[in-house]
PDB file of C-alpha atoms in Angstrom:
ATOM      1  CA  UNK A 282    -189.168-149.060-228.054  1.00  0.00           C
ATOM      2  CA  UNK A 283    -189.199-145.515-229.448  1.00  0.00           C
ATOM      3  CA  UNK A 284    -185.773-143.907-229.852  1.00  0.00           C
ATOM      4  CA  UNK A 285    -184.021-140.874-231.237  1.00  0.00           C
ATOM      5  CA  UNK A 286    -180.951-141.420-233.401  1.00  0.00           C
ATOM      6  CA  UNK A 287    -178.630-139.652-235.807  1.00  0.00           C
ATOM      7  CA  UNK A 288    -178.126-140.718-239.386  1.00  0.00           C
ATOM      8  CA  UNK A 289    -175.316-138.789-241.045  1.00  0.00           C
ATOM      9  CA  UNK A 290    -176.310-135.175-240.279  1.00  0.00           C
ATOM     10  CA  UNK A 291    -180.036-135.727-239.681  1.00  0.00           C
ATOM     11  CA  UNK A 292    -181.772-136.647-236.441  1.00  0.00           C
ATOM     12  CA  UNK A 293    -184.815-138.917-236.407  1.00  0.00           C
ATOM     13  CA  UNK A 294    -187.388-140.438-234.076  1.00  0.00           C
ATOM     14  CA  UNK A 295    -188.294-144.010-234.743  1.00  0.00           C
ATOM     15  CA  UNK A 296    -188.943-147.521-233.634  1.00  0.00           C
ATOM     16  CA  UNK A 297    -185.948-149.581-232.576  1.00  0.00           C
ATOM     17  CA  UNK A 298    -186.081-152.753-234.669  1.00  0.00           C
ATOM     18  CA  UNK A 299    -182.852-154.445-233.607  1.00  0.00           C
ATOM     19  CA  UNK A 300    -179.322-153.795-232.413  1.00  0.00           C
ATOM     20  CA  UNK A 301    -176.174-155.389-233.803  1.00  0.00           C
ATOM     21  CA  UNK A 302    -172.843-154.459-232.307  1.00  0.00           C
ATOM     22  CA  UNK A 303    -172.347-150.735-232.671  1.00  0.00           C
ATOM     23  CA  UNK A 304    -175.414-150.182-234.894  1.00  0.00           C
ATOM     24  CA  UNK A 305    -179.142-149.952-234.231  1.00  0.00           C
ATOM     25  CA  UNK A 306    -181.827-150.439-236.876  1.00  0.00           C
ATOM     26  CA  UNK A 307    -184.264-147.519-236.763  1.00  0.00           C
ATOM     27  CA  UNK A 308    -187.664-147.364-238.503  1.00  0.00           C
ATOM     28  CA  UNK A 309    -188.249-143.640-239.131  1.00  0.00           C
ATOM     29  CA  UNK A 310    -191.409-142.105-237.683  1.00  0.00           C
ATOM     30  CA  UNK A 311    -190.430-138.392-237.547  1.00  0.00           C
ATOM     31  CA  UNK A 312    -187.655-135.941-238.428  1.00  0.00           C
ATOM     32  CA  UNK A 313    -186.103-133.817-235.675  1.00  0.00           C
ATOM     33  CA  UNK A 314    -183.242-132.262-237.684  1.00  0.00           C
ATOM     34  CA  UNK A 315    -182.959-132.028-241.452  1.00  0.00           C
ATOM     35  CA  UNK A 316    -179.636-133.188-242.952  1.00  0.00           C
ATOM     36  CA  UNK A 317    -177.031-130.581-243.902  1.00  0.00           C
ATOM     37  CA  UNK A 318    -176.444-129.738-247.543  1.00  0.00           C
ATOM     38  CA  UNK A 319    -173.103-129.431-249.336  1.00  0.00           C
ATOM     39  CA  UNK A 320    -169.801-131.289-249.267  1.00  0.00           C
ATOM     40  CA  UNK A 321    -169.313-132.162-245.611  1.00  0.00           C
ATOM     41  CA  UNK A 322    -165.677-133.123-246.197  1.00  0.00           C
ATOM     42  CA  UNK A 323    -164.841-129.583-247.294  1.00  0.00           C
ATOM     43  CA  UNK A 324    -166.344-127.787-244.315  1.00  0.00           C
ATOM     44  CA  UNK A 325    -168.631-125.042-245.488  1.00  0.00           C
ATOM     45  CA  UNK A 326    -166.866-124.532-248.820  1.00  0.00           C
ATOM     46  CA  UNK A 327    -168.932-124.037-251.969  1.00  0.00           C
ATOM     47  CA  UNK A 328    -166.000-124.341-254.375  1.00  0.00           C
ATOM     48  CA  UNK A 329    -166.327-128.120-254.609  1.00  0.00           C
ATOM     49  CA  UNK A 330    -166.913-130.527-257.511  1.00  0.00           C
ATOM     50  CA  UNK A 331    -170.385-131.465-256.200  1.00  0.00           C
ATOM     51  CA  UNK A 332    -172.539-129.561-253.717  1.00  0.00           C
ATOM     52  CA  UNK A 333    -174.517-132.465-252.248  1.00  0.00           C
ATOM     53  CA  UNK A 334    -178.268-132.304-251.911  1.00  0.00           C
ATOM     54  CA  UNK A 335    -179.387-134.474-248.979  1.00  0.00           C
ATOM     55  CA  UNK A 336    -183.007-135.324-248.415  1.00  0.00           C
ATOM     56  CA  UNK A 337    -184.428-136.472-245.106  1.00  0.00           C
ATOM     57  CA  UNK A 338    -185.137-140.165-244.628  1.00  0.00           C
ATOM     58  CA  UNK A 339    -188.653-141.195-245.627  1.00  0.00           C
ATOM     59  CA  UNK A 340    -191.435-142.185-243.263  1.00  0.00           C
ATOM     60  CA  UNK A 341    -191.056-145.849-242.261  1.00  0.00           C
ATOM     61  CA  UNK A 342    -187.658-146.073-243.983  1.00  0.00           C
ATOM     62  CA  UNK A 343    -185.313-148.344-242.066  1.00  0.00           C
ATOM     63  CA  UNK A 344    -181.688-147.398-241.546  1.00  0.00           C
ATOM     64  CA  UNK A 345    -178.774-148.371-239.347  1.00  0.00           C
ATOM     65  CA  UNK A 346    -177.715-145.608-236.974  1.00  0.00           C
ATOM     66  CA  UNK A 347    -174.657-145.619-234.706  1.00  0.00           C
ATOM     67  CA  UNK A 348    -175.793-146.969-231.325  1.00  0.00           C
ATOM     68  CA  UNK A 349    -173.775-144.260-229.544  1.00  0.00           C
ATOM     69  CA  UNK A 350    -176.194-141.662-231.021  1.00  0.00           C
ATOM     70  CA  UNK A 351    -179.305-143.490-229.801  1.00  0.00           C
ATOM     71  CA  UNK A 352    -181.307-142.311-226.821  1.00  0.00           C
ATOM     72  CA  UNK A 353    -184.776-143.062-225.522  1.00  0.00           C
ATOM     73  CA  UNK A 354    -187.518-140.776-226.841  1.00  0.00           C
ATOM     74  CA  UNK A 355    -190.314-140.277-224.342  1.00  0.00           C
ATOM     75  CA  UNK A 356    -192.221-137.368-225.877  1.00  0.00           C
ATOM     76  CA  UNK A 357    -195.241-137.579-228.158  1.00  0.00           C
ATOM     77  CA  UNK A 358    -194.170-138.707-231.627  1.00  0.00           C
ATOM     78  CA  UNK A 359    -194.830-135.875-234.059  1.00  0.00           C
ATOM     79  CA  UNK A 360    -196.619-136.505-237.341  1.00  0.00           C
ATOM     80  CA  UNK A 361    -193.992-137.339-239.970  1.00  0.00           C
ATOM     81  CA  UNK A 362    -195.049-134.710-242.537  1.00  0.00           C
ATOM     82  CA  UNK A 363    -195.355-131.983-239.884  1.00  0.00           C
ATOM     83  CA  UNK A 364    -191.989-132.898-238.366  1.00  0.00           C
ATOM     84  CA  UNK A 365    -190.357-132.822-241.807  1.00  0.00           C
ATOM     85  CA  UNK A 366    -191.876-129.390-242.509  1.00  0.00           C
ATOM     86  CA  UNK A 367    -190.620-128.058-239.148  1.00  0.00           C
ATOM     87  CA  UNK A 368    -187.129-129.530-239.580  1.00  0.00           C
ATOM     88  CA  UNK A 369    -186.864-128.162-243.132  1.00  0.00           C
ATOM     89  CA  UNK A 370    -188.082-124.712-242.053  1.00  0.00           C
ATOM     90  CA  UNK A 371    -185.529-124.615-239.218  1.00  0.00           C
ATOM     91  CA  UNK A 372    -182.676-125.611-241.555  1.00  0.00           C
ATOM     92  CA  UNK A 373    -183.757-123.009-244.129  1.00  0.00           C
ATOM     93  CA  UNK A 374    -183.882-120.342-241.412  1.00  0.00           C
ATOM     94  CA  UNK A 375    -180.331-121.249-240.288  1.00  0.00           C
ATOM     95  CA  UNK A 376    -179.024-121.043-243.845  1.00  0.00           C
ATOM     96  CA  UNK A 377    -180.685-117.656-244.450  1.00  0.00           C
ATOM     97  CA  UNK A 378    -179.157-116.362-241.209  1.00  0.00           C
ATOM     98  CA  UNK A 379    -175.650-117.384-242.351  1.00  0.00           C
ATOM     99  CA  UNK A 380    -175.860-114.686-245.027  1.00  0.00           C
ATOM    100  CA  UNK A 381    -172.929-116.173-246.956  1.00  0.00           C
ATOM    101  CA  UNK A 382    -172.226-118.178-250.107  1.00  0.00           C
ATOM    102  CA  UNK A 383    -172.591-121.536-248.355  1.00  0.00           C
ATOM    103  CA  UNK A 384    -175.926-120.529-246.834  1.00  0.00           C
ATOM    104  CA  UNK A 385    -177.193-119.399-250.231  1.00  0.00           C
ATOM    105  CA  UNK A 386    -176.162-122.657-251.947  1.00  0.00           C
ATOM    106  CA  UNK A 387    -177.621-124.767-249.144  1.00  0.00           C
ATOM    107  CA  UNK A 388    -180.846-122.773-249.307  1.00  0.00           C
ATOM    108  CA  UNK A 389    -181.133-123.498-253.041  1.00  0.00           C
ATOM    109  CA  UNK A 390    -180.780-127.219-252.334  1.00  0.00           C
ATOM    110  CA  UNK A 391    -183.359-127.061-249.556  1.00  0.00           C
ATOM    111  CA  UNK A 392    -185.816-125.210-251.787  1.00  0.00           C
ATOM    112  CA  UNK A 393    -185.486-127.970-254.431  1.00  0.00           C
ATOM    113  CA  UNK A 394    -186.122-130.577-251.764  1.00  0.00           C
ATOM    114  CA  UNK A 395    -189.124-128.618-250.499  1.00  0.00           C
ATOM    115  CA  UNK A 396    -190.851-128.999-253.873  1.00  0.00           C
ATOM    116  CA  UNK A 397    -190.049-132.722-253.988  1.00  0.00           C
ATOM    117  CA  UNK A 398    -191.436-133.311-250.497  1.00  0.00           C
ATOM    118  CA  UNK A 399    -194.896-132.284-251.790  1.00  0.00           C
ATOM    119  CA  UNK A 400    -196.275-130.769-248.596  1.00  0.00           C
ATOM    120  CA  UNK A 401    -199.535-129.737-250.256  1.00  0.00           C
ATOM    121  CA  UNK A 402    -200.609-133.263-251.172  1.00  0.00           C
TER     122      UNK A 402
END
């Protein structure tokens, strides 16, 4: 069964492997929303000890997602690399539009991740 689920602040499409209690094991096939950057416990503050850099889950990575976030996914499954590129571009666009210190810091993190994702290979 193909599902959509949230892991932390990212949203993924994947294969449902199993369900245990309030968690569902998801095998990642595509990225719908790239995770947020920064210290999520401090809102959108940049004056924090560590501004977290969060990468998207890898293709075929398995992770437990809260079952309450799971829903059936009945659209065509996008190519992983293309979906990651789209999700990253959308997150970068949102951070540029913020036009504030948090947006600038998050954009720096996203740009570092962009080079590590190796879209050209």
